PDB file of N, CA and C in Angstrom:
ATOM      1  N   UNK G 884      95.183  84.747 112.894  1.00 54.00           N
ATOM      2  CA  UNK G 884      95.182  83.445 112.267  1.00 54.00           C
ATOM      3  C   UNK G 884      94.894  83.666 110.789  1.00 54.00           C
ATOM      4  N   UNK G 885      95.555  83.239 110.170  1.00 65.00           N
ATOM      5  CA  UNK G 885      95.858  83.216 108.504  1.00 65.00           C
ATOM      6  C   UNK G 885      95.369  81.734 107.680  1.00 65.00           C
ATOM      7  N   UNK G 886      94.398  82.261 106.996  1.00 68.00           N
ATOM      8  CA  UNK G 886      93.766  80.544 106.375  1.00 68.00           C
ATOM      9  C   UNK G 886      94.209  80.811 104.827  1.00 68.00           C
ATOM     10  N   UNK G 887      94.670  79.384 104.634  1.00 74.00           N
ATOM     11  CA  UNK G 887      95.070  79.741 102.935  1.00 74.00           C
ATOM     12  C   UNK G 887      94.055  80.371 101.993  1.00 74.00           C
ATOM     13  N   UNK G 888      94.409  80.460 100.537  1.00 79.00           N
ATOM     14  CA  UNK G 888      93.558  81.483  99.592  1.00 79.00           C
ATOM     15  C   UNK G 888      92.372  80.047  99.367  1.00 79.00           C
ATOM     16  N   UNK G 889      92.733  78.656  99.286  1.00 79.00           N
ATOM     17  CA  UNK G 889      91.710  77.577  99.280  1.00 79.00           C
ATOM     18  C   UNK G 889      90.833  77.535  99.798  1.00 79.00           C
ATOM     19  N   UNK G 890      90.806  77.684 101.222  1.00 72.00           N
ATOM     20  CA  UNK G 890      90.301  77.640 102.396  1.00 72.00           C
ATOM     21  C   UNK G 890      89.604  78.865 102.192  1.00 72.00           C
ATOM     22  N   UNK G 891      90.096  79.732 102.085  1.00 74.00           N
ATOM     23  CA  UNK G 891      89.068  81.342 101.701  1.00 74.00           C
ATOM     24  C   UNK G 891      87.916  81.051 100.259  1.00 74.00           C
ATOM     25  N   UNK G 892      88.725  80.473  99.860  1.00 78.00           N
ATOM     26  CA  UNK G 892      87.745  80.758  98.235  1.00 78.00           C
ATOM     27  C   UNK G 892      86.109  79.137  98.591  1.00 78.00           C
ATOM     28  N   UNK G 893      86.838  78.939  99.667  1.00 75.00           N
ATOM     29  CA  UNK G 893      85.565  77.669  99.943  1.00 75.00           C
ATOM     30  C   UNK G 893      84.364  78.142 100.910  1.00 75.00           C
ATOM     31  N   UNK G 894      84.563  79.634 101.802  1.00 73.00           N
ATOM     32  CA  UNK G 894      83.699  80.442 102.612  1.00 73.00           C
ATOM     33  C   UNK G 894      82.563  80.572 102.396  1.00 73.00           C
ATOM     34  N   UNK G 895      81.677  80.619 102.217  1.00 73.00           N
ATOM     35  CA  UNK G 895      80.523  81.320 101.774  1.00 73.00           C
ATOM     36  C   UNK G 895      79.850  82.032 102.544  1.00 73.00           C
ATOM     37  N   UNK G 896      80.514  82.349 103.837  1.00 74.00           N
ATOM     38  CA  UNK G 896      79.605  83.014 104.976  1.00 74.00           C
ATOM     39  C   UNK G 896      80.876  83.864 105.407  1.00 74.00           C
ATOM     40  N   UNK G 897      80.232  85.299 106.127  1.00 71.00           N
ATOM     41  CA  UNK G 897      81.215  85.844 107.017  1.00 71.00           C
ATOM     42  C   UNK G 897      80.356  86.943 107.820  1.00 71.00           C
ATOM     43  N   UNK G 898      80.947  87.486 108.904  1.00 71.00           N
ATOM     44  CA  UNK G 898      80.234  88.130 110.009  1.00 71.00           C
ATOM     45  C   UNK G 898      79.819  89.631 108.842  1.00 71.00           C
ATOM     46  N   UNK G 899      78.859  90.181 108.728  1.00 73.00           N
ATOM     47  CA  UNK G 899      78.485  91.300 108.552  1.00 73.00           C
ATOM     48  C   UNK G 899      79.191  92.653 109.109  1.00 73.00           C
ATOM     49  N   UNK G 900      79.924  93.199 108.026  1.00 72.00           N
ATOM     50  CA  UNK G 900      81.298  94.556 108.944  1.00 72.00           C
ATOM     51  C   UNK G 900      82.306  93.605 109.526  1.00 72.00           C
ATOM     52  N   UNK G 901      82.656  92.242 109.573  1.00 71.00           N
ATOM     53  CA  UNK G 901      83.586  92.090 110.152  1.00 71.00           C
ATOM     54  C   UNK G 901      84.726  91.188 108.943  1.00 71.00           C
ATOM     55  N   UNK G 902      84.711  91.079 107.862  1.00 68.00           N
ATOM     56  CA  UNK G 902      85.023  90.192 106.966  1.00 68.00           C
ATOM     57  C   UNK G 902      86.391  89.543 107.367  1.00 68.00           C
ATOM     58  N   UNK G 903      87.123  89.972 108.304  1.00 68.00           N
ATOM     59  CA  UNK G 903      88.264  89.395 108.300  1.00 68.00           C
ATOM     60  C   UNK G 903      88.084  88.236 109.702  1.00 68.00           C
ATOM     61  N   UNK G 904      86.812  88.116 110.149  1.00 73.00           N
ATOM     62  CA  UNK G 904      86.585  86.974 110.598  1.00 73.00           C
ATOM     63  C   UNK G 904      85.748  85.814 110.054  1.00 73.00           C
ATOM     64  N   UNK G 905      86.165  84.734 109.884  1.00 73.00           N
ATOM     65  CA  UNK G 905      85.773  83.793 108.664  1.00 73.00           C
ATOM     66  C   UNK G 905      84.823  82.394 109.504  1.00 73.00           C
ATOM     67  N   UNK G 906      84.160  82.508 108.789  1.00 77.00           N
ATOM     68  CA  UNK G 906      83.917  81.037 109.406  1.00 77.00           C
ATOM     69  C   UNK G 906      84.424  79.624 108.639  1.00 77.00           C
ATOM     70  N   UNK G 907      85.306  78.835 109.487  1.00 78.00           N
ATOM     71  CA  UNK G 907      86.313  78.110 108.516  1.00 78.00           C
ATOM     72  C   UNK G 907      85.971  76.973 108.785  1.00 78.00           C
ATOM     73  N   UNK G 908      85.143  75.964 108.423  1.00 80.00           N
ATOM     74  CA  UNK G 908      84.625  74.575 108.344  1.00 80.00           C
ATOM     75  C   UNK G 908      85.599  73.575 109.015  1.00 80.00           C
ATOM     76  N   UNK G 909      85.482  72.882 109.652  1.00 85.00           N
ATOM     77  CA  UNK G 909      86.465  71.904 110.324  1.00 85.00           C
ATOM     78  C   UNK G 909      87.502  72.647 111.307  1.00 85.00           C
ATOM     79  N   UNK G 910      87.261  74.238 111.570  1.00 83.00           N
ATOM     80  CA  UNK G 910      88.497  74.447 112.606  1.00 83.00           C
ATOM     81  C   UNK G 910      87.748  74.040 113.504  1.00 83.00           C
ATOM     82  N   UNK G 911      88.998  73.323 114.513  1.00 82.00           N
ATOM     83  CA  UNK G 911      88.950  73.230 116.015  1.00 82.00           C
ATOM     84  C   UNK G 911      89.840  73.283 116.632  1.00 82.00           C
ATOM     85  N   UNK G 912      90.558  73.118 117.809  1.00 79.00           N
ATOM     86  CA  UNK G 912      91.427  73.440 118.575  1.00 79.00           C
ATOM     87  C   UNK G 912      92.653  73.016 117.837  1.00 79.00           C
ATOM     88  N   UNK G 913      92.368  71.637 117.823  1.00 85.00           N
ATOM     89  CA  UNK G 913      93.580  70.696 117.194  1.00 85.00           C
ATOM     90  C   UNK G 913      94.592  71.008 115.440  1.00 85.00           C
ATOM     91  N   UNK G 914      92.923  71.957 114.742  1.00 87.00           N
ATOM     92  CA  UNK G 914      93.502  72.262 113.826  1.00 87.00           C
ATOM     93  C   UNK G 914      92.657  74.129 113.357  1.00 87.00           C
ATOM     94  N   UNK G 915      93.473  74.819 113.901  1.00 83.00           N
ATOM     95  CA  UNK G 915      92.798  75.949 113.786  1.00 83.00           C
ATOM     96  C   UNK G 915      92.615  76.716 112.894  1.00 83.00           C
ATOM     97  N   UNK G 916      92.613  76.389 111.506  1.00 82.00           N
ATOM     98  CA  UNK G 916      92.752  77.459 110.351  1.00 82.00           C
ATOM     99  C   UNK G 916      92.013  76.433 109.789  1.00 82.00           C
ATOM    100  N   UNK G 917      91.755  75.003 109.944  1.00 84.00           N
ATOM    101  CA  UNK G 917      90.693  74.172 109.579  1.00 84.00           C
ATOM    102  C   UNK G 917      91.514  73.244 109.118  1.00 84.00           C
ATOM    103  N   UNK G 918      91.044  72.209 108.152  1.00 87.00           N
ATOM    104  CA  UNK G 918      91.787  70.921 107.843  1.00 87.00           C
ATOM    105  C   UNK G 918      92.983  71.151 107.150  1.00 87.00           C
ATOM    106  N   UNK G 919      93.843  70.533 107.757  1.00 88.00           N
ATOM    107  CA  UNK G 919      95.651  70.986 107.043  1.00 88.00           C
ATOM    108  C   UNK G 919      96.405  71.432 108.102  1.00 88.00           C
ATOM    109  N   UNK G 920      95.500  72.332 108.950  1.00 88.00           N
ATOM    110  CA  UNK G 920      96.418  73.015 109.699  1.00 88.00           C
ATOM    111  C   UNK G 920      96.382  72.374 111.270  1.00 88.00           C
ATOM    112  N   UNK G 921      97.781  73.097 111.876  1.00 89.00           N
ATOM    113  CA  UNK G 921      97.939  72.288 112.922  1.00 89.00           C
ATOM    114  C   UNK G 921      98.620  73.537 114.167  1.00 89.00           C
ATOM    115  N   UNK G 922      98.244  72.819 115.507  1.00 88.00           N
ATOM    116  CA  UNK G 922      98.961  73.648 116.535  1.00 88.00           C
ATOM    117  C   UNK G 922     100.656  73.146 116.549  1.00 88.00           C
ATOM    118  N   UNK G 923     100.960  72.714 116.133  1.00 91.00           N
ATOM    119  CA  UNK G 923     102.418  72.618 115.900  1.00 91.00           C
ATOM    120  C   UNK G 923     103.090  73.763 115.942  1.00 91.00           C
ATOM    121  N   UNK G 924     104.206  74.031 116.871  1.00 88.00           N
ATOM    122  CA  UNK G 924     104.688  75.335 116.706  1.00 88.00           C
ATOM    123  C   UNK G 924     104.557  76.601 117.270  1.00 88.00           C
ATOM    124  N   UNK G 925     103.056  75.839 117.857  1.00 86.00           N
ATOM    125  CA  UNK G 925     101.964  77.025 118.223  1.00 86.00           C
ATOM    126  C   UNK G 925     102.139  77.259 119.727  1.00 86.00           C
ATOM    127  N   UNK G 926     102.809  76.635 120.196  1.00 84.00           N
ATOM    128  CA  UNK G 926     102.982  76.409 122.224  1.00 84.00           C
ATOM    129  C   UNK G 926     102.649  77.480 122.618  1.00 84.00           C
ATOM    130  N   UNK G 927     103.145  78.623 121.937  1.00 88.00           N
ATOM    131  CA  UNK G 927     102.559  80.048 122.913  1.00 88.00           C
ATOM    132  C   UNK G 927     101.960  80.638 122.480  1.00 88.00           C
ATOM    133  N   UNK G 928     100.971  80.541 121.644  1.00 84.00           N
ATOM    134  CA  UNK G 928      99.861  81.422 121.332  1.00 84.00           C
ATOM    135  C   UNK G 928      98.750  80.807 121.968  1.00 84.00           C
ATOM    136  N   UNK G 929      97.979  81.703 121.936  1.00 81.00           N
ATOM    137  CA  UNK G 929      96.312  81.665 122.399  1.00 81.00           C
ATOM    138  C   UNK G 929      95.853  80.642 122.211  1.00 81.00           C
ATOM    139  N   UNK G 930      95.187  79.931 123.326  1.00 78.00           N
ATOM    140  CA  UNK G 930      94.035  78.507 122.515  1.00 78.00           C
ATOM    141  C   UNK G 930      92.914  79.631 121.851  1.00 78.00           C
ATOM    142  N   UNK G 931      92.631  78.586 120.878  1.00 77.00           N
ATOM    143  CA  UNK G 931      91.564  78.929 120.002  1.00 77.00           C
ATOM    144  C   UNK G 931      90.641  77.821 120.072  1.00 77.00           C
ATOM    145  N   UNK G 932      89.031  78.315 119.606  1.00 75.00           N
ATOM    146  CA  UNK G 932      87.832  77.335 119.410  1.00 75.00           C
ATOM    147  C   UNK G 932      87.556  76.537 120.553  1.00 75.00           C
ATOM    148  N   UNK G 933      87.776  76.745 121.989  1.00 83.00           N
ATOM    149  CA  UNK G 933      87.665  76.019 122.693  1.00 83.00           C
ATOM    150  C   UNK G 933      86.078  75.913 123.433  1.00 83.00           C
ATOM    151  N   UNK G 934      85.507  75.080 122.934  1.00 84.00           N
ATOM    152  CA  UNK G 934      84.089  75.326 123.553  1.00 84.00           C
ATOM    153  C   UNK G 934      83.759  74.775 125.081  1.00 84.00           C
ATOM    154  N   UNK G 935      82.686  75.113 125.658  1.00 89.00           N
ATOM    155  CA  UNK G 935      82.316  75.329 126.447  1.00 89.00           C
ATOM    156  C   UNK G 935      82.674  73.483 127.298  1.00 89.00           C
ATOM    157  N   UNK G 936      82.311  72.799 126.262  1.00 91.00           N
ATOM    158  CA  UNK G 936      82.662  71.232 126.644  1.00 91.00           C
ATOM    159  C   UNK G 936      84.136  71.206 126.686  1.00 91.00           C
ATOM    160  N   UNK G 937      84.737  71.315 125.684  1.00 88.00           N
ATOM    161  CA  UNK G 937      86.311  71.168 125.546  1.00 88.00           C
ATOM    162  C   UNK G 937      86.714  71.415 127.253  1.00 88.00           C
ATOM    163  N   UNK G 938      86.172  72.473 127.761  1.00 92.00           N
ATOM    164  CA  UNK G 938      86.595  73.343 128.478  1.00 92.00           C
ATOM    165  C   UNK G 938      86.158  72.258 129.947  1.00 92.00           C
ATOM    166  N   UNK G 939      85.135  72.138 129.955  1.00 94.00           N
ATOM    167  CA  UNK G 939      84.385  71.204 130.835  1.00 94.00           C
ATOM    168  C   UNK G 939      85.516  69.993 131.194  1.00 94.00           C
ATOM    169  N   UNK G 940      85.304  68.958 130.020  1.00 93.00           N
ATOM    170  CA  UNK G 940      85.858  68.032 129.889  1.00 93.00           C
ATOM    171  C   UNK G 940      87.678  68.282 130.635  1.00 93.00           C
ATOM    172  N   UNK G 941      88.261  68.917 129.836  1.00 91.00           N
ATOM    173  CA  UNK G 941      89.447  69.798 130.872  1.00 91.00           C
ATOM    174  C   UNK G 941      89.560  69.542 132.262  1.00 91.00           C
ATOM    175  N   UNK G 942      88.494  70.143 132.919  1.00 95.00           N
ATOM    176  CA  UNK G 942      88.498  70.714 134.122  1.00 95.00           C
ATOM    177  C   UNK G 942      88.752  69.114 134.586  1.00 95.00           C
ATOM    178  N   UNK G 943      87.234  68.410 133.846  1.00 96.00           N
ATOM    179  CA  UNK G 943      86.852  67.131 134.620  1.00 96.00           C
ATOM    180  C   UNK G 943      88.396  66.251 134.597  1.00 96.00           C
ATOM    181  N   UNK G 944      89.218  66.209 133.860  1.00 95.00           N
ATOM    182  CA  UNK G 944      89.859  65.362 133.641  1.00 95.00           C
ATOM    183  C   UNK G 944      91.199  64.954 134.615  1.00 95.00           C
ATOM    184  N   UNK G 945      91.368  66.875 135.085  1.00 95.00           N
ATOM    185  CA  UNK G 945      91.948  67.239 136.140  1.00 95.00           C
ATOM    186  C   UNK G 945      91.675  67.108 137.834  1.00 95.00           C
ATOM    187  N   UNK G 946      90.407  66.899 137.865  1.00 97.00           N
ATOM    188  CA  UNK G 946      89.602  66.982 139.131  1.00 97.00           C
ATOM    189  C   UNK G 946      89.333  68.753 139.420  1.00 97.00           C
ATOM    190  N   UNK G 947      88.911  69.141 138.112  1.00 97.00           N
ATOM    191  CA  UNK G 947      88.452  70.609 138.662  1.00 97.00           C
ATOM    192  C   UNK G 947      87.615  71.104 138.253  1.00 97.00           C
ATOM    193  N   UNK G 948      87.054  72.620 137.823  1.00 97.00           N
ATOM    194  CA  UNK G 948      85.912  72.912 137.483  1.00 97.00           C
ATOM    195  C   UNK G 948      86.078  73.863 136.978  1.00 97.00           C
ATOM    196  N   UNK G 949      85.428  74.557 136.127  1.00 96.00           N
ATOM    197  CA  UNK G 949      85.173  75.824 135.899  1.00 96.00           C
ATOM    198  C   UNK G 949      84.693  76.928 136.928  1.00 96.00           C
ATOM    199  N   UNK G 950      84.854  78.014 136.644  1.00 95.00           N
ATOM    200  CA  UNK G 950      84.131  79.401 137.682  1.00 95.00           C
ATOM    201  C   UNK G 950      82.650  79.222 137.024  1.00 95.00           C
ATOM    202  N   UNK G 951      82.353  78.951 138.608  1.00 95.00           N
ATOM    203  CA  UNK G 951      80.832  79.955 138.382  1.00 95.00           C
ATOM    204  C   UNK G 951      80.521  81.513 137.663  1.00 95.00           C
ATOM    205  N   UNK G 952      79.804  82.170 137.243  1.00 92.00           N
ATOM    206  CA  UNK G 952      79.723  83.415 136.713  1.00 92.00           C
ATOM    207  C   UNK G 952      80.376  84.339 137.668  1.00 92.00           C
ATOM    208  N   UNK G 953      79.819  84.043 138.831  1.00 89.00           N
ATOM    209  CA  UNK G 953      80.414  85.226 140.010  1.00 89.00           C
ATOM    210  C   UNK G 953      81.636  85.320 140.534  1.00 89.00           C
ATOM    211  N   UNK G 954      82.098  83.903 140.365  1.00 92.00           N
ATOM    212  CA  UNK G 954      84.002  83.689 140.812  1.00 92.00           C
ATOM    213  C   UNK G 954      84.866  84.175 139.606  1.00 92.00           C
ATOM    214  N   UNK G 955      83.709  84.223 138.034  1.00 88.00           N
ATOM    215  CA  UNK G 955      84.811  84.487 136.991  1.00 88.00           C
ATOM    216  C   UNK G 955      84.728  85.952 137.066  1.00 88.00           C
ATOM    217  N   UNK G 956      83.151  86.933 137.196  1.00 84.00           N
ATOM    218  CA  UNK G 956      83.280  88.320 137.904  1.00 84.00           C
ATOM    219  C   UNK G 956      84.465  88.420 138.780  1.00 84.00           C
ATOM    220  N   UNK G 957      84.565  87.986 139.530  1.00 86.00           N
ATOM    221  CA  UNK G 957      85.160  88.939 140.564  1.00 86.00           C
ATOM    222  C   UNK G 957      86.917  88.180 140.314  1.00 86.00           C
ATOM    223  N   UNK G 958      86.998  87.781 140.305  1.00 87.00           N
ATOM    224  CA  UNK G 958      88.828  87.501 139.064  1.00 87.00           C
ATOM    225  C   UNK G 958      88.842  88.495 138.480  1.00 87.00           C
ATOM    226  N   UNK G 959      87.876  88.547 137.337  1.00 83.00           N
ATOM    227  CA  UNK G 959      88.039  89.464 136.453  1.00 83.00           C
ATOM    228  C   UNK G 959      88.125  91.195 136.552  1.00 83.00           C
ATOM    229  N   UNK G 960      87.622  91.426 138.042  1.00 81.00           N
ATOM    230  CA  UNK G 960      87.763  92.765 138.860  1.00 81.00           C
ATOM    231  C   UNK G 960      88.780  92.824 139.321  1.00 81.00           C
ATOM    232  N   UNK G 961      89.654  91.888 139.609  1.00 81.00           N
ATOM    233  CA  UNK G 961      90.901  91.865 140.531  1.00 81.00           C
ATOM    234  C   UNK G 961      90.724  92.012 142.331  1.00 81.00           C
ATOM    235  N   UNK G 962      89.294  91.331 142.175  1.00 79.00           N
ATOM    236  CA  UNK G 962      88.975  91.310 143.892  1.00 79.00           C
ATOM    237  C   UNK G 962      87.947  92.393 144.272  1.00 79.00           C
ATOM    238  N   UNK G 963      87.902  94.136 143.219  1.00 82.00           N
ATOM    239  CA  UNK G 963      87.204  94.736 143.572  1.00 82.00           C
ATOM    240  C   UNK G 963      85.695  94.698 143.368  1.00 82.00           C
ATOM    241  N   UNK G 964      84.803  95.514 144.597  1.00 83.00           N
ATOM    242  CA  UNK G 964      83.440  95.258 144.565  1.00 83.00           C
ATOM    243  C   UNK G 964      82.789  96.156 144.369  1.00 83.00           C
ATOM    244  N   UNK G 965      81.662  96.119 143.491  1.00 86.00           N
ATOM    245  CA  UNK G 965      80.626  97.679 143.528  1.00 86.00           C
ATOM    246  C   UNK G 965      81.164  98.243 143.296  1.00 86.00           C
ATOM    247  N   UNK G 966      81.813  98.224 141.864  1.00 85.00           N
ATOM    248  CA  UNK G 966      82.607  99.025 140.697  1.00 85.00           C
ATOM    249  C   UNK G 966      82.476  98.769 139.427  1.00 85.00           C
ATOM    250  N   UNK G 967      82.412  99.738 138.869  1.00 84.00           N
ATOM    251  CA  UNK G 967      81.619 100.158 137.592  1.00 84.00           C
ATOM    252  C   UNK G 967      83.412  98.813 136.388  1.00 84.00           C
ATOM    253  N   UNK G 968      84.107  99.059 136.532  1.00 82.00           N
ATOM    254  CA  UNK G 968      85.145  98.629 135.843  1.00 82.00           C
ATOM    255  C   UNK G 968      86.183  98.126 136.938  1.00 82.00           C
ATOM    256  N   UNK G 969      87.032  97.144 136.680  1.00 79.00           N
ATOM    257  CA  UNK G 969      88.128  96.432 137.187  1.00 79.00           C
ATOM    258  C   UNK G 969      88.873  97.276 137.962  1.00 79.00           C
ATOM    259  N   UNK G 970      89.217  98.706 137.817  1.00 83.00           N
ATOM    260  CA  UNK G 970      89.962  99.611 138.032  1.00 83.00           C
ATOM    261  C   UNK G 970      89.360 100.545 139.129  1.00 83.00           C
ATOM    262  N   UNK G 971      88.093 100.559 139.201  1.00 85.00           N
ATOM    263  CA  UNK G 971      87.058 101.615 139.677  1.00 85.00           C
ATOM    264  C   UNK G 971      86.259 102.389 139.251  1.00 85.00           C
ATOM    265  N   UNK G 972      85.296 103.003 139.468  1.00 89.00           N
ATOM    266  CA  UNK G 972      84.702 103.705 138.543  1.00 89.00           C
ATOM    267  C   UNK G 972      84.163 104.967 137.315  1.00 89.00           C
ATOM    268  N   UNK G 973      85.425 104.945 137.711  1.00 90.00           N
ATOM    269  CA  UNK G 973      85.974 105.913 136.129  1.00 90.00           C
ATOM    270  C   UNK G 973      86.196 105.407 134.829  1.00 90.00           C
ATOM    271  N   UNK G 974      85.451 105.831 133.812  1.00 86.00           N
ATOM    272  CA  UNK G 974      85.805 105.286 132.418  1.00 86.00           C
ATOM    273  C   UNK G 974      87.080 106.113 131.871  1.00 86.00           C
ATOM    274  N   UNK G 975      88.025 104.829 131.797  1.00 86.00           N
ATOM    275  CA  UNK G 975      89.243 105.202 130.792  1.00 86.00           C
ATOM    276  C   UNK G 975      89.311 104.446 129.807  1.00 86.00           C
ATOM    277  N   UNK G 976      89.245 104.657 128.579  1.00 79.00           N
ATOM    278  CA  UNK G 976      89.390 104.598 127.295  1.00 79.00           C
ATOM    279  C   UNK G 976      90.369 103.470 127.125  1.00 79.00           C
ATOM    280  N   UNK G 977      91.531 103.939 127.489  1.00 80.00           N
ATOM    281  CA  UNK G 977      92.747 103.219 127.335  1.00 80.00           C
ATOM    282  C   UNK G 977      92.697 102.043 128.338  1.00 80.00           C
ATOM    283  N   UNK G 978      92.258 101.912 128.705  1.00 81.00           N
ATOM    284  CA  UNK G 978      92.063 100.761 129.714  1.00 81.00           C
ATOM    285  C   UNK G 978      91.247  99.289 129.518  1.00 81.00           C
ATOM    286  N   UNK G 979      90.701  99.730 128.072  1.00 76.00           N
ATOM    287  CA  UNK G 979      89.490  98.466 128.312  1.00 76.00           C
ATOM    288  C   UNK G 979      90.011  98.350 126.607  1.00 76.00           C
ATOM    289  N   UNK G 980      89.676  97.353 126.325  1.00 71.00           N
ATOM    290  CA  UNK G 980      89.808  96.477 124.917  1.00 71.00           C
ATOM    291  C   UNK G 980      88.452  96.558 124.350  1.00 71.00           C
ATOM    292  N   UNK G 981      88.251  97.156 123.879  1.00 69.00           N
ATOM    293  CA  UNK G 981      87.161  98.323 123.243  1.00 69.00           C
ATOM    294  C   UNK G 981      87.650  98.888 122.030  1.00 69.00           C
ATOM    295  N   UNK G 982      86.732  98.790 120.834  1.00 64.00           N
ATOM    296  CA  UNK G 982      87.189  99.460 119.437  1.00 64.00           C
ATOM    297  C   UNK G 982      87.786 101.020 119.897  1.00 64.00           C
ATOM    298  N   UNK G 983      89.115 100.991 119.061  1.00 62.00           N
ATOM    299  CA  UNK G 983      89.645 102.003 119.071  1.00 62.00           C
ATOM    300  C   UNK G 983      89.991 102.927 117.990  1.00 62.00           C
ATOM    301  N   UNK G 984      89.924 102.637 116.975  1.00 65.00           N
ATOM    302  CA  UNK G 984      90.048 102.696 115.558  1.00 65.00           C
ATOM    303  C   UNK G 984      89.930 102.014 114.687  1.00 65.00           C
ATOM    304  N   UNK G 985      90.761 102.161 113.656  1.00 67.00           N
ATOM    305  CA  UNK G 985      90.770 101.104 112.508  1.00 67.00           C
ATOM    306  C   UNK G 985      91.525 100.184 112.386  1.00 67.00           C
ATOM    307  N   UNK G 986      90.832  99.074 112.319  1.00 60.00           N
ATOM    308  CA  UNK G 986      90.669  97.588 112.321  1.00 60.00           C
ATOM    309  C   UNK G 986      90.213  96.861 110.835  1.00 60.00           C
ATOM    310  N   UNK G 987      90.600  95.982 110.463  1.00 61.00           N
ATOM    311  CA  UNK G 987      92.672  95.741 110.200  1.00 61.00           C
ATOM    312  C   UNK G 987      92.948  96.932 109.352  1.00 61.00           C
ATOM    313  N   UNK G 988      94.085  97.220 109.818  1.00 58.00           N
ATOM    314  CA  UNK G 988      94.960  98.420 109.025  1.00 58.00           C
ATOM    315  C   UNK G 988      95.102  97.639 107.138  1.00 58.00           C
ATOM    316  N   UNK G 989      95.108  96.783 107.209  1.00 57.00           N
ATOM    317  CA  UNK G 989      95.723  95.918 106.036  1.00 57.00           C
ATOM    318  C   UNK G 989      94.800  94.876 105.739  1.00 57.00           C
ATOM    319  N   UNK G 990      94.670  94.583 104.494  1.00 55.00           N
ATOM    320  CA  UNK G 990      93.239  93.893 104.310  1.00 55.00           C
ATOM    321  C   UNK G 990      93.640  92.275 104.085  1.00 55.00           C
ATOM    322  N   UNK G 991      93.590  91.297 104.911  1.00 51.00           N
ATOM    323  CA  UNK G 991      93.420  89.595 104.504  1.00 51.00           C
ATOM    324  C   UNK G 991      93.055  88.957 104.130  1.00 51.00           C
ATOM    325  N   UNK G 992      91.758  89.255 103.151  1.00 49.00           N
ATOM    326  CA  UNK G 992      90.822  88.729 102.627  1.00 49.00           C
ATOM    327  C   UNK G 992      90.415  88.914 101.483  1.00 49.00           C
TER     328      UNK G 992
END
């Protein structure tokens, strides 16, 4: 997600080692790069900013619910139990979304 040079030069905060994550005043779902911007366009990318209510409210609106911690565990294993990782219990590197290098190759900020 790309916030204009306006929107940057109005920041005054950012994660410590992480600068290319911003904290951008007014983003929320509806407008994710903050005021101006819009999900227009956006149909297949990732929701963004969706908090824990957003999320709630969702469910409720549908007649459904969120996972408990242990139903979102074990989804997230693919069913398996008393295993160190999704896969079993071997650590592979390549397998998990885990720093791998260098991050961003190219600087946005």
């Amino acid at each position: 997600m790309f916030v204009s040079n306006k929107i940057k030069q109005e920041i005054k905060d950012s994660v410590p080692g992480a600068k290319w994550w911003l904290p951008v005043e007014g983003a929320y779902w509806r407008s994710p790069a903050g005021p101006g911007s819009s999900v227009e366009k956006k149909g297949s990318h990732p929701a963004v900013h969706i908090s824990y209510n957003d999320a709630l409210h969702y469910c409720k609106q549908r007649g459904a619910r969120l996972p408990t911690e242990v139903e979102w565990e074990f989804a997230a294993r693919g069913g398996l139990r008393d295993q160190m990782y999704p896969w079993g219990n071997g650590f592979e590197k390549k397998r998990m979304n885990i720093w791998q290098g260098d991050f961003p190759k190219t600087k946005h900020w």
